[in-house]
Amino acid sequence: MTVGFTLKRTPKVTSRTIVYRVTLFAVVRTVWMPGWSPESLTQGVSIGAFAAYMVIHL
């Protein structure tokens, strides 16, 4: 969520792209940490979507 809050306060980043950027960051991070698997991809998408939802609605 720190990435999302930082992007939200950056004037050049539109609100529409925050969701995609946070989700991409989460997917890359979860695939990089434990390694590639369908489970890590699913976790990255889930965590990214949840974090972006929380950032947009706070």
Short mmCIF file of N, CA and C in Angstrom, two decimals:
data_model
loop_
_atom_site.label_atom_id
_atom_site.label_comp_id
_atom_site.label_asym_id
_atom_site.label_seq_id
_atom_site.Cartn_x
_atom_site.Cartn_y
_atom_site.Cartn_z
N MET A 1 0.81 -1.18 0.00
CA MET A 1 0.00 0.00 0.00
C MET A 1 0.86 1.25 0.00
N THR A 2 2.09 1.14 0.43
CA THR A 2 2.98 2.30 0.41
C THR A 2 3.22 2.77 -1.01
N VAL A 3 3.36 1.85 -1.93
CA VAL A 3 3.55 2.21 -3.34
C VAL A 3 2.31 2.95 -3.84
N GLY A 4 1.16 2.49 -3.48
CA GLY A 4 -0.09 3.13 -3.91
C GLY A 4 -0.26 4.53 -3.36
N PHE A 5 0.03 4.71 -2.08
CA PHE A 5 -0.08 6.04 -1.49
C PHE A 5 0.92 7.00 -2.12
N THR A 6 2.11 6.51 -2.41
CA THR A 6 3.12 7.35 -3.06
C THR A 6 2.66 7.75 -4.46
N LEU A 7 2.12 6.81 -5.21
CA LEU A 7 1.63 7.12 -6.55
C LEU A 7 0.44 8.07 -6.51
N LYS A 8 -0.40 7.91 -5.49
CA LYS A 8 -1.59 8.75 -5.38
C LYS A 8 -1.21 10.20 -5.14
N ARG A 9 -0.13 10.43 -4.44
CA ARG A 9 0.30 11.80 -4.14
C ARG A 9 1.18 12.40 -5.23
N THR A 10 1.56 11.61 -6.22
CA THR A 10 2.37 12.11 -7.31
C THR A 10 1.45 12.76 -8.34
N PRO A 11 1.67 14.03 -8.67
CA PRO A 11 0.73 14.73 -9.55
C PRO A 11 0.67 14.19 -10.99
N LYS A 12 1.75 13.62 -11.50
CA LYS A 12 1.76 13.18 -12.89
C LYS A 12 1.11 11.82 -13.10
N VAL A 13 0.79 11.11 -12.03
CA VAL A 13 0.20 9.77 -12.15
C VAL A 13 -1.32 9.90 -12.04
N THR A 14 -2.02 9.41 -13.05
CA THR A 14 -3.49 9.48 -13.02
C THR A 14 -4.04 8.37 -12.12
N SER A 15 -5.22 8.60 -11.62
CA SER A 15 -5.85 7.62 -10.72
C SER A 15 -6.14 6.30 -11.41
N ARG A 16 -6.39 6.36 -12.72
CA ARG A 16 -6.69 5.12 -13.45
C ARG A 16 -5.51 4.19 -13.51
N THR A 17 -4.30 4.73 -13.57
CA THR A 17 -3.13 3.88 -13.72
C THR A 17 -2.59 3.35 -12.40
N ILE A 18 -3.07 3.87 -11.28
CA ILE A 18 -2.58 3.40 -9.98
C ILE A 18 -2.89 1.92 -9.80
N VAL A 19 -4.08 1.50 -10.19
CA VAL A 19 -4.48 0.10 -10.04
C VAL A 19 -3.53 -0.82 -10.80
N TYR A 20 -3.23 -0.45 -12.03
CA TYR A 20 -2.36 -1.29 -12.86
C TYR A 20 -0.92 -1.30 -12.35
N ARG A 21 -0.45 -0.16 -11.93
CA ARG A 21 0.94 -0.08 -11.44
C ARG A 21 1.13 -0.84 -10.14
N VAL A 22 0.18 -0.71 -9.22
CA VAL A 22 0.29 -1.43 -7.94
C VAL A 22 0.16 -2.93 -8.16
N THR A 23 -0.75 -3.34 -9.03
CA THR A 23 -0.91 -4.76 -9.31
C THR A 23 0.33 -5.33 -9.99
N LEU A 24 0.90 -4.60 -10.94
CA LEU A 24 2.12 -5.05 -11.60
C LEU A 24 3.27 -5.17 -10.59
N PHE A 25 3.39 -4.20 -9.71
CA PHE A 25 4.43 -4.25 -8.67
C PHE A 25 4.24 -5.49 -7.77
N ALA A 26 2.99 -5.75 -7.38
CA ALA A 26 2.72 -6.90 -6.51
C ALA A 26 3.01 -8.23 -7.21
N VAL A 27 2.65 -8.33 -8.48
CA VAL A 27 2.91 -9.57 -9.23
C VAL A 27 4.41 -9.80 -9.38
N VAL A 28 5.13 -8.76 -9.77
CA VAL A 28 6.59 -8.89 -9.91
C VAL A 28 7.22 -9.28 -8.59
N ARG A 29 6.78 -8.67 -7.52
CA ARG A 29 7.35 -8.96 -6.20
C ARG A 29 7.05 -10.39 -5.75
N THR A 30 5.82 -10.86 -5.93
CA THR A 30 5.49 -12.21 -5.48
C THR A 30 6.09 -13.29 -6.37
N VAL A 31 6.29 -13.00 -7.64
CA VAL A 31 6.95 -13.97 -8.51
C VAL A 31 8.45 -13.99 -8.24
N TRP A 32 9.02 -12.84 -7.93
CA TRP A 32 10.46 -12.74 -7.68
C TRP A 32 10.85 -13.40 -6.35
N MET A 33 10.06 -13.22 -5.31
CA MET A 33 10.42 -13.73 -3.98
C MET A 33 10.42 -15.27 -3.93
N PRO A 34 9.28 -15.94 -4.12
CA PRO A 34 9.30 -17.41 -3.99
C PRO A 34 9.59 -18.14 -5.30
N GLY A 35 9.57 -17.44 -6.42
CA GLY A 35 9.77 -18.10 -7.71
C GLY A 35 8.47 -18.21 -8.47
N TRP A 36 8.59 -18.54 -9.74
CA TRP A 36 7.41 -18.61 -10.60
C TRP A 36 6.55 -19.82 -10.28
N SER A 37 5.28 -19.58 -10.12
CA SER A 37 4.27 -20.63 -10.02
C SER A 37 2.91 -19.97 -10.23
N PRO A 38 1.93 -20.74 -10.61
CA PRO A 38 0.59 -20.16 -10.76
C PRO A 38 0.06 -19.57 -9.45
N GLU A 39 0.45 -20.19 -8.35
CA GLU A 39 0.02 -19.68 -7.04
C GLU A 39 0.60 -18.30 -6.74
N SER A 40 1.88 -18.09 -7.06
CA SER A 40 2.48 -16.79 -6.80
C SER A 40 1.88 -15.72 -7.71
N LEU A 41 1.55 -16.09 -8.94
CA LEU A 41 0.89 -15.14 -9.84
C LEU A 41 -0.49 -14.75 -9.30
N THR A 42 -1.24 -15.73 -8.84
CA THR A 42 -2.56 -15.46 -8.27
C THR A 42 -2.46 -14.61 -7.02
N GLN A 43 -1.49 -14.89 -6.17
CA GLN A 43 -1.29 -14.08 -4.96
C GLN A 43 -0.94 -12.64 -5.32
N GLY A 44 -0.09 -12.45 -6.30
CA GLY A 44 0.29 -11.10 -6.71
C GLY A 44 -0.89 -10.30 -7.22
N VAL A 45 -1.71 -10.91 -8.05
CA VAL A 45 -2.89 -10.22 -8.57
C VAL A 45 -3.86 -9.90 -7.44
N SER A 46 -4.08 -10.84 -6.54
CA SER A 46 -5.01 -10.62 -5.42
C SER A 46 -4.52 -9.51 -4.50
N ILE A 47 -3.26 -9.56 -4.13
CA ILE A 47 -2.71 -8.56 -3.22
C ILE A 47 -2.67 -7.19 -3.89
N GLY A 48 -2.29 -7.14 -5.15
CA GLY A 48 -2.26 -5.87 -5.87
C GLY A 48 -3.63 -5.25 -6.00
N ALA A 49 -4.61 -6.05 -6.33
CA ALA A 49 -5.98 -5.53 -6.47
C ALA A 49 -6.52 -5.04 -5.13
N PHE A 50 -6.26 -5.78 -4.07
CA PHE A 50 -6.72 -5.37 -2.74
C PHE A 50 -6.04 -4.08 -2.30
N ALA A 51 -4.73 -3.99 -2.50
CA ALA A 51 -4.01 -2.78 -2.10
C ALA A 51 -4.46 -1.57 -2.90
N ALA A 52 -4.66 -1.75 -4.19
CA ALA A 52 -5.12 -0.62 -5.02
C ALA A 52 -6.53 -0.20 -4.62
N TYR A 53 -7.37 -1.14 -4.28
CA TYR A 53 -8.72 -0.81 -3.82
C TYR A 53 -8.66 0.00 -2.53
N MET A 54 -7.81 -0.41 -1.62
CA MET A 54 -7.67 0.32 -0.35
C MET A 54 -7.11 1.72 -0.56
N VAL A 55 -6.18 1.87 -1.45
CA VAL A 55 -5.57 3.19 -1.70
C VAL A 55 -6.59 4.13 -2.33
N ILE A 56 -7.36 3.65 -3.27
CA ILE A 56 -8.31 4.50 -3.97
C ILE A 56 -9.45 4.93 -3.05
N HIS A 57 -9.87 4.06 -2.16
CA HIS A 57 -11.01 4.36 -1.30
C HIS A 57 -10.64 4.99 0.04
N LEU A 58 -9.38 5.23 0.29
CA LEU A 58 -8.99 5.90 1.54
C LEU A 58 -8.73 7.35 1.33
#
